[in-house]
GROMACS .gro file of C-alpha atoms in nm:
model
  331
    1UNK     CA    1   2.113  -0.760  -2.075
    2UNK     CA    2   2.310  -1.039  -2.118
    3UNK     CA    3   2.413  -1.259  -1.773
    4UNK     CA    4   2.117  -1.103  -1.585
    5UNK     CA    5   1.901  -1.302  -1.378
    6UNK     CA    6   1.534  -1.428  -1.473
    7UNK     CA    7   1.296  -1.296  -1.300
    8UNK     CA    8   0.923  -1.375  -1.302
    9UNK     CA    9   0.631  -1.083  -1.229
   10UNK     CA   10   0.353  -1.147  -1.011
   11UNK     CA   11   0.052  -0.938  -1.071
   12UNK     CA   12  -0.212  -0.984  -0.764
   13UNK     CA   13  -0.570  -0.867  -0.939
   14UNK     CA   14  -0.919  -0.810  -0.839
   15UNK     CA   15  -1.055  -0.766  -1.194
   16UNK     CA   16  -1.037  -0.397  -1.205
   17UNK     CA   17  -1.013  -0.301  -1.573
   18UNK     CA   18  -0.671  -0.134  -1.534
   19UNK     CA   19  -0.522  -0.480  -1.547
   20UNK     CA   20  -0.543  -0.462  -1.900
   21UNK     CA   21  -0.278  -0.140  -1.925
   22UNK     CA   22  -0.069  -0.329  -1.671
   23UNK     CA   23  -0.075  -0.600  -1.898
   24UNK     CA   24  -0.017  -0.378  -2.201
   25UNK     CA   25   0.256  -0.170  -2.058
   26UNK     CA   26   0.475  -0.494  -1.971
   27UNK     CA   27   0.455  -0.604  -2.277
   28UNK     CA   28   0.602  -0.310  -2.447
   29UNK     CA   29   0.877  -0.333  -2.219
   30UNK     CA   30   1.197  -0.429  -2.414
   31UNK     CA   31   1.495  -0.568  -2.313
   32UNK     CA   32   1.458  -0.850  -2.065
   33UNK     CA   33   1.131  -0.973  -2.062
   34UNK     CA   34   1.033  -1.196  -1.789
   35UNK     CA   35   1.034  -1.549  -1.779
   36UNK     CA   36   0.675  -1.570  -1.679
   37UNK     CA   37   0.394  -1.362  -1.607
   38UNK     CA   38   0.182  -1.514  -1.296
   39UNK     CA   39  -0.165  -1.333  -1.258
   40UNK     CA   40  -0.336  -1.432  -0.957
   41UNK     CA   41  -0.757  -1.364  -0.978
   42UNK     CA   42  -0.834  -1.275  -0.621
   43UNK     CA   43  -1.183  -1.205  -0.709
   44UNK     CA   44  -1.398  -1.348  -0.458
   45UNK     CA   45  -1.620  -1.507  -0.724
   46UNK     CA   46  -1.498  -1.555  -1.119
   47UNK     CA   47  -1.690  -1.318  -1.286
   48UNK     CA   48  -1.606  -1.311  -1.621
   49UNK     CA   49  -1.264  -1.342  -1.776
   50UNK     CA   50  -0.972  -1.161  -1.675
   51UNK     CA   51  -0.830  -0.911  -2.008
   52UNK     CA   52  -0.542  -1.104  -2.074
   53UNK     CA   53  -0.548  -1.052  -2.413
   54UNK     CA   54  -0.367  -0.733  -2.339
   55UNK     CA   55  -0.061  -0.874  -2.268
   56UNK     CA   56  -0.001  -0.955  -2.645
   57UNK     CA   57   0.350  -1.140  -2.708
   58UNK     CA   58   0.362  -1.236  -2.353
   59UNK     CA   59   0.050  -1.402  -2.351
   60UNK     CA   60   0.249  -1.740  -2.373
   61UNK     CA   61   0.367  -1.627  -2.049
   62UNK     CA   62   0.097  -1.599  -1.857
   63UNK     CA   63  -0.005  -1.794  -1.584
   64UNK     CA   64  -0.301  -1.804  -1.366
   65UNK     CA   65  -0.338  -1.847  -1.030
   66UNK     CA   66  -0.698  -1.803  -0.822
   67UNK     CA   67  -0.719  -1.753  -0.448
   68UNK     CA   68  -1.062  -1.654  -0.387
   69UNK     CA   69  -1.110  -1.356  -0.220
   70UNK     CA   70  -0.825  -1.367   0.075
   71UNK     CA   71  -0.651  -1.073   0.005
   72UNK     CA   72  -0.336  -0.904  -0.126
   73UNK     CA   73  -0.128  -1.110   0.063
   74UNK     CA   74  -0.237  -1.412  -0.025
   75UNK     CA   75  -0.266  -1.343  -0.393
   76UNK     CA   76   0.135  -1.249  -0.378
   77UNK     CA   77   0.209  -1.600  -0.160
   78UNK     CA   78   0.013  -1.808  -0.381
   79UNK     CA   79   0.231  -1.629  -0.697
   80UNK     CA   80   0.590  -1.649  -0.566
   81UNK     CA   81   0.517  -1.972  -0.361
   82UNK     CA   82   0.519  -2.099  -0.763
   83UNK     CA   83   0.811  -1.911  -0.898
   84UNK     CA   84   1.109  -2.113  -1.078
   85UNK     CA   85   1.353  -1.774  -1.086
   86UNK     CA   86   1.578  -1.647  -0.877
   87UNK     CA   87   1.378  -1.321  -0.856
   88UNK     CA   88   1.031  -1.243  -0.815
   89UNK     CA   89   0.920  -0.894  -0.945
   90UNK     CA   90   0.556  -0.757  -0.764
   91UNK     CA   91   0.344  -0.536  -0.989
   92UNK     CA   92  -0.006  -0.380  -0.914
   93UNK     CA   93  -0.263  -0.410  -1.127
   94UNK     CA   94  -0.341  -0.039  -1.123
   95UNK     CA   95   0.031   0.044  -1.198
   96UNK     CA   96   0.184   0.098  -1.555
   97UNK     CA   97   0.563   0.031  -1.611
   98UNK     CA   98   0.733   0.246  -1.880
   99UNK     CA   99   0.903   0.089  -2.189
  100UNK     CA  100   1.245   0.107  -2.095
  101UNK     CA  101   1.180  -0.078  -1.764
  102UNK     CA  102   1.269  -0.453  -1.831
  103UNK     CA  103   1.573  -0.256  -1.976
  104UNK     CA  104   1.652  -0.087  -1.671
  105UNK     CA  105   1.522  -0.373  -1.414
  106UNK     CA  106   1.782  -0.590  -1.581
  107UNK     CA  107   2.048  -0.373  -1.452
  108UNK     CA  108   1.945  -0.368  -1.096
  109UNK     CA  109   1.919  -0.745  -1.103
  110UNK     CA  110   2.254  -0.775  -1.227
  111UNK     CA  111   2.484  -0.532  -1.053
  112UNK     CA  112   2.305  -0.656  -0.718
  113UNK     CA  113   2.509  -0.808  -0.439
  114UNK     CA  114   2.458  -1.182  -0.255
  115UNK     CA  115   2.346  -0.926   0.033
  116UNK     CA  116   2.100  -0.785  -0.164
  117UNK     CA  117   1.750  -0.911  -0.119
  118UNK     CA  118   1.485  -0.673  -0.267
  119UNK     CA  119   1.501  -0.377  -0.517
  120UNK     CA  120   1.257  -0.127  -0.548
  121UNK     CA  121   1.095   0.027  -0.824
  122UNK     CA  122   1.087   0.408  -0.815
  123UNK     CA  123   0.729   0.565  -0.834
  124UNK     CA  124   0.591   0.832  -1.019
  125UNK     CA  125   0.200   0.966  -1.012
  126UNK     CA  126   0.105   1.212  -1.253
  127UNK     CA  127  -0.133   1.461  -1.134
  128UNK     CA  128  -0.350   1.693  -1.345
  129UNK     CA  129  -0.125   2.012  -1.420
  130UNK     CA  130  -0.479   2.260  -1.488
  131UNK     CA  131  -0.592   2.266  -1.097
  132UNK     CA  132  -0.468   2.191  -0.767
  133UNK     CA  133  -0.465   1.842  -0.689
  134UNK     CA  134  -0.774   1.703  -0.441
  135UNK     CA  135  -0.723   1.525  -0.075
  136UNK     CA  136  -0.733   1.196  -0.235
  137UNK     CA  137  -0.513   1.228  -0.535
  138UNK     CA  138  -0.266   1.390  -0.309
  139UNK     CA  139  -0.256   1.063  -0.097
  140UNK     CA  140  -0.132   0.898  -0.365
  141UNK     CA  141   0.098   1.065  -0.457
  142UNK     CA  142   0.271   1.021  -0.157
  143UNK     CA  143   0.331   0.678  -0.252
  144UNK     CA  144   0.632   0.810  -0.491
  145UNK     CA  145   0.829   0.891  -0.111
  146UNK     CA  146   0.680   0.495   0.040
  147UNK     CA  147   1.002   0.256   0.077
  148UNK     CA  148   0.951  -0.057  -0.055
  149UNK     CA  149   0.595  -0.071  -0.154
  150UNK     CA  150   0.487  -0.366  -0.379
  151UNK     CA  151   0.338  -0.154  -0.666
  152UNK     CA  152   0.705  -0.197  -0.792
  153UNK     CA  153   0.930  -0.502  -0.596
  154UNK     CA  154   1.166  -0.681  -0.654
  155UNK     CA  155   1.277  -0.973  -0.408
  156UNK     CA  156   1.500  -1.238  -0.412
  157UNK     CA  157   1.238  -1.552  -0.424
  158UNK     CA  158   1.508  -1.722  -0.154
  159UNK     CA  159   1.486  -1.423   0.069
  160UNK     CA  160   1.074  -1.479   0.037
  161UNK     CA  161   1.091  -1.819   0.105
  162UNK     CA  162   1.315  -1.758   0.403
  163UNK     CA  163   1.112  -1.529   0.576
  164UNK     CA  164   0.768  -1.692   0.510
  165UNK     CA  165   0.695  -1.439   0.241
  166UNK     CA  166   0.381  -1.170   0.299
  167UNK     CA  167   0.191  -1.188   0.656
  168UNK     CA  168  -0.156  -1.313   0.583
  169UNK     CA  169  -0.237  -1.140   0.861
  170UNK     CA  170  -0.287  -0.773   0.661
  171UNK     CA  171  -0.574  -0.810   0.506
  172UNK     CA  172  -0.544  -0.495   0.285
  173UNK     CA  173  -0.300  -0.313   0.047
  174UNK     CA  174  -0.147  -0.153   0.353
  175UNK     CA  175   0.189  -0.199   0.553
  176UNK     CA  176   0.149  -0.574   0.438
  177UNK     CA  177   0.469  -0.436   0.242
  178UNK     CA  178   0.652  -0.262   0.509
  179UNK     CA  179   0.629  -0.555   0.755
  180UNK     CA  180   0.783  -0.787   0.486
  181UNK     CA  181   1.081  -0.545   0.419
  182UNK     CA  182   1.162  -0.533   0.793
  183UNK     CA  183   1.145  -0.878   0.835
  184UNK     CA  184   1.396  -0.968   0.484
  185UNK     CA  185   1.631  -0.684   0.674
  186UNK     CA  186   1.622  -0.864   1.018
  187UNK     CA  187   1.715  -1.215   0.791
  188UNK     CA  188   2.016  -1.003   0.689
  189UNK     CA  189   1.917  -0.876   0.351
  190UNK     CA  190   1.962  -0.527   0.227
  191UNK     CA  191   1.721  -0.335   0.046
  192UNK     CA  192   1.771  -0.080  -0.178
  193UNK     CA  193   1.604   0.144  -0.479
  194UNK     CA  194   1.644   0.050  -0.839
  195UNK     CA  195   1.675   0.249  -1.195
  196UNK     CA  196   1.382   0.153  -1.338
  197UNK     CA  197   1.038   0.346  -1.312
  198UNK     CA  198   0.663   0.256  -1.325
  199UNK     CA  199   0.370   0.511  -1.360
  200UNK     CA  200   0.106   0.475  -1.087
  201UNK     CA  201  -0.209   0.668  -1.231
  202UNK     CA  202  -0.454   0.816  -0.967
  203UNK     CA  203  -0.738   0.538  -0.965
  204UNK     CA  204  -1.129   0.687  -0.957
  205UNK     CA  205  -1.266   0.713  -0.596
  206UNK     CA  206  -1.564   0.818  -0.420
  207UNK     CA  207  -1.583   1.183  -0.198
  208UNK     CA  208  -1.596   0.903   0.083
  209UNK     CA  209  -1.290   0.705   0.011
  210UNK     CA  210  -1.100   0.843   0.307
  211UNK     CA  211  -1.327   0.668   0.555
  212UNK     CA  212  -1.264   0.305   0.482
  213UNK     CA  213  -0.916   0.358   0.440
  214UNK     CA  214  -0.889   0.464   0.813
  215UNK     CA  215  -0.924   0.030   0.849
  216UNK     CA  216  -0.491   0.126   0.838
  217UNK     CA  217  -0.520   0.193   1.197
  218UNK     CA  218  -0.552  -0.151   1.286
  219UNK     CA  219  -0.308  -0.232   1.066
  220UNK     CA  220  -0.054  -0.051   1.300
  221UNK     CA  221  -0.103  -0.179   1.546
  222UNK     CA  222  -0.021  -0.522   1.432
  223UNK     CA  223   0.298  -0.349   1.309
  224UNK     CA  224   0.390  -0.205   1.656
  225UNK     CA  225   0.289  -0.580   1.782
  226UNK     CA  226   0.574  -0.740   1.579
  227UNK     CA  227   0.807  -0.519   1.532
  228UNK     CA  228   0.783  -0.269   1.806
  229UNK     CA  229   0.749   0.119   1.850
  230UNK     CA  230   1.009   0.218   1.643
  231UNK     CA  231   0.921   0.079   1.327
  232UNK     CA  232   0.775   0.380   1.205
  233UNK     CA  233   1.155   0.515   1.189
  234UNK     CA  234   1.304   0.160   1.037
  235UNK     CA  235   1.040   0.112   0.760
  236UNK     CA  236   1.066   0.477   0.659
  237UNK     CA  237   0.678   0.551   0.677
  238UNK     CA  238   0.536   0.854   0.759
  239UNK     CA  239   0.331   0.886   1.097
  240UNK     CA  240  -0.048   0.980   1.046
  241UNK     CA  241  -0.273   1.154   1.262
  242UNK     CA  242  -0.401   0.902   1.525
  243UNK     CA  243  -0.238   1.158   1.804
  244UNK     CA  244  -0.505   1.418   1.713
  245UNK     CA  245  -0.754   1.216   1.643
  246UNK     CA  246  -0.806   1.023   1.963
  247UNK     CA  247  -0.736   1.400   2.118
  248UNK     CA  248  -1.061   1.568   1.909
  249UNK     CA  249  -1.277   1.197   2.006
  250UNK     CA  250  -1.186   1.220   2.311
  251UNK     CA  251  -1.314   1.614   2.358
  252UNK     CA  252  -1.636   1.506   2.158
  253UNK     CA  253  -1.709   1.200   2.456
  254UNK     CA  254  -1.590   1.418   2.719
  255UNK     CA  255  -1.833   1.724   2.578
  256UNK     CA  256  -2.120   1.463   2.522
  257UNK     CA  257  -2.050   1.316   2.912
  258UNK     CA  258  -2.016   1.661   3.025
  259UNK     CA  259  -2.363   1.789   2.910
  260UNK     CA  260  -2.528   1.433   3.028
  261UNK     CA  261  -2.422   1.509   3.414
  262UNK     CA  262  -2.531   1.854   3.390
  263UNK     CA  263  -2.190   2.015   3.334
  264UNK     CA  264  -2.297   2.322   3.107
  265UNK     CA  265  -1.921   2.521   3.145
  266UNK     CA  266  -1.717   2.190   3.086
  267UNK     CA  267  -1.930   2.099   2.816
  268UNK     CA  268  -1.855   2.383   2.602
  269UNK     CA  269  -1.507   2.370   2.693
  270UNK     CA  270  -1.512   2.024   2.548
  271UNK     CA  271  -1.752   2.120   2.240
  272UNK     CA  272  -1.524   2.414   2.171
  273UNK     CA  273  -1.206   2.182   2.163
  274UNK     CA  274  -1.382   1.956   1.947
  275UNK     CA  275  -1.480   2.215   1.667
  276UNK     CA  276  -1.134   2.351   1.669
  277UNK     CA  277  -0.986   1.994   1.581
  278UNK     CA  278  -1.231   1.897   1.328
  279UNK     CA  279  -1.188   2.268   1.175
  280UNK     CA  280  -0.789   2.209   1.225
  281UNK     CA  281  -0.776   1.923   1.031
  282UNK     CA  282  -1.046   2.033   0.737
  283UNK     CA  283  -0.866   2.330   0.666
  284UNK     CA  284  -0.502   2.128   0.664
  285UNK     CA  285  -0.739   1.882   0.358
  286UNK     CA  286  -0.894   2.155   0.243
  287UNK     CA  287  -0.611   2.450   0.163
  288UNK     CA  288  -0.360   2.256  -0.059
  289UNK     CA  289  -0.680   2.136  -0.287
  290UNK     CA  290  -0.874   2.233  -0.568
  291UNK     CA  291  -1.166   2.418  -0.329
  292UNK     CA  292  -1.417   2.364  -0.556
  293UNK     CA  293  -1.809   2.291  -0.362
  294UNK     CA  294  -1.791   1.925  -0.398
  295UNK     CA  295  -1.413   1.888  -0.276
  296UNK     CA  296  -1.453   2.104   0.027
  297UNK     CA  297  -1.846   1.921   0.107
  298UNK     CA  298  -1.655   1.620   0.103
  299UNK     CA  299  -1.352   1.729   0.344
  300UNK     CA  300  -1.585   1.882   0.577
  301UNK     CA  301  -1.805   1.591   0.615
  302UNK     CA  302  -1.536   1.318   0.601
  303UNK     CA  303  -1.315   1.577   0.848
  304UNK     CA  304  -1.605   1.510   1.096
  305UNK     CA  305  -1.637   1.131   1.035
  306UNK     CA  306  -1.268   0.999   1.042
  307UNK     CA  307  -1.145   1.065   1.371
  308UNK     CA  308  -1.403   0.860   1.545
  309UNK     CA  309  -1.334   0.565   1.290
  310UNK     CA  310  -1.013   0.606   1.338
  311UNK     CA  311  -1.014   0.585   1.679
  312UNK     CA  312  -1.297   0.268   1.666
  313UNK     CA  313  -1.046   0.087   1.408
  314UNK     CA  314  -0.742   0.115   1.623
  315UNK     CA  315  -0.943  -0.009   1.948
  316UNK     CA  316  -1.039  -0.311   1.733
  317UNK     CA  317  -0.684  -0.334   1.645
  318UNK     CA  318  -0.529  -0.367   1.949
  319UNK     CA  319  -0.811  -0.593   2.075
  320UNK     CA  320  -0.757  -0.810   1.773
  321UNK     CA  321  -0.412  -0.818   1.780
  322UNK     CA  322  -0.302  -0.792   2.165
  323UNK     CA  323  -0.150  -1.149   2.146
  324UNK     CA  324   0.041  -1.172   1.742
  325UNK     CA  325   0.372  -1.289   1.713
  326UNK     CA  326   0.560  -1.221   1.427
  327UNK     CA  327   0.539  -1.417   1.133
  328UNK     CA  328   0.708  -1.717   1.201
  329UNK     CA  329   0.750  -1.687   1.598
  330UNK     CA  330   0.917  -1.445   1.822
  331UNK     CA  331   1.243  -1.581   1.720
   0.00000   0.00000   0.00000
């Protein structure tokens, strides 16, 4: 489109082979290509070369950028810290964009306002259409409802620079993106969703993937550090199910304690309380999914195992992060 801003893509990677279709996709996006393609290697060590290749007539484009290991955060800093545009467009490696996007981004860069400052792309996760989908691909697709996650943004590389960029402080995929949006909207910056559309394929996991991802609960609590309570509400993110799960913890200690001091009646109370959460919150996995042997062995084992992580993860959290300041002070 002719008179719309340049715009540069930053594509944070840890090697994983999707890059390659990343790569790919963008390329065979026509319309507006961008004015440079930074790909920043967060791999802790360089092992082996990154599939650039893939990126065919952009390959000219393509700059890289390596930070080591430091996370998600970092990797986007270090790439829009370097950006010559006015906008800076954040892609996942995992995430595919669909040929008409450059196309369709072009238009939400143009007919955007001075108030502006970020434009999100919208989401979409296929899932298989021949069974029910499992626990895990379910959780992402709930990323096509997340506001203003970084699979698919678009920010104004001022409105970045003004507000420090990405808080270093997340060291995972996870609210790192909802803490910058509410700080761009507290600079006075609007946010709003865009035309254009990017696929977000279900990576592989492991029947075990839940339980590291429950690390998120210490991620909230840095969010209700610096922004308070209510950001849940402002940011437009769903609440989980820390409630319960420090409520079912909590009856397995108090069931364990019981039985130590002798407290038969109390103690089965407490067991019984228990095994009604962790069967509560199976069935509420288990139900919507494919119920094949492996899917439910893994929801029943991981049903038992994530409240108590949970619960560990957000204690760390809160010890961790009793003192943080937003990014930049409390001003």
């Amino acid at each position: 489109m002719t008179g719309a801003p340049a715009y540069t893509v930053v594509v944070p990677t840890i090697g994983r082979p999707c890059l390659a279709e990343c790569l790919r996709a963008l390329a065979g996006a026509e319309g507006h290509p961008p004015h440079e393609v930074i790909v920043v290697d967060d791999r802790p060590e360089c092992d082996g070369d990154l599939p650039l290749a893939a990126a065919g007539p952009l390959l000219d484009r393509i700059r890289t950028l390596r930070t080591g290991g430091k996370g998600p955060a970092a990797a986007r800093n270090a790439g829009w810290r370097s950006v010559a545009t006015p906008w800076t467009v954040f892609l996942d490696d995992d995430v595919q964009v669909l040929p008409d996007w450059s196309r369709l981004l072009a238009q939400d860069l143009h007919e955007a306002g001075e108030d502006v400052g970020g434009i999100q792309g919208q989401l979409r996760v296929p899932l298989p259409l021949d069974r029910r989908p499992t626990d895990w691909e379910r959780g992402t697709k709930g990323l096509e409802n997340a506001a203003w996650a970084t699979a698919d943004m678009a920010y104004r590389t001022e409105a970045l620079a003004r507000t420090g960029g990405f808080d270093e402080r997340f060291p995972r995929a996870f609210r790192e993106d909802a803490d910058l949006a509410l700080r761009v909207q507290r600079a006075g910056w609007t946010l709003r969703r865009g035309r254009r559309t990017t696929c977000h394929p279900v990576r592989p996991a492991h029947w075990w993937a839940s339980l590291p991802a429950q690390r998120g609960n210490a991620d909230d609590v840095l969010m209700n550090r610096l922004h308070g309570r209510d950001w849940w509400d402002r940011a437009q993110a769903p609440r989980g199910r820390l409630p319960r799960h420090l409520a079912v913890t909590g009856a397995a200690l108090a069931a364990a304690a019981c039985a130590s001091a002798g407290r038969r009646r109390a103690a089965a109370v407490c067991a019984a309380l228990w095994t009604l959460g962790t069967a509560e919150f199976a069935l509420a996995r288990i139900l919507p999914g494919p119920r094949t042997a492996r899917e439910i062995a893994g929801m029943l084992g991981t049903s038992v195992l994530i409240p108590p992580l949970a619960v560990r993860h957000w204690l760390r959290g809160v010890v961790r992060h009793r003192h943080a300041e937003p990014l930049g002070g409390a001003g």
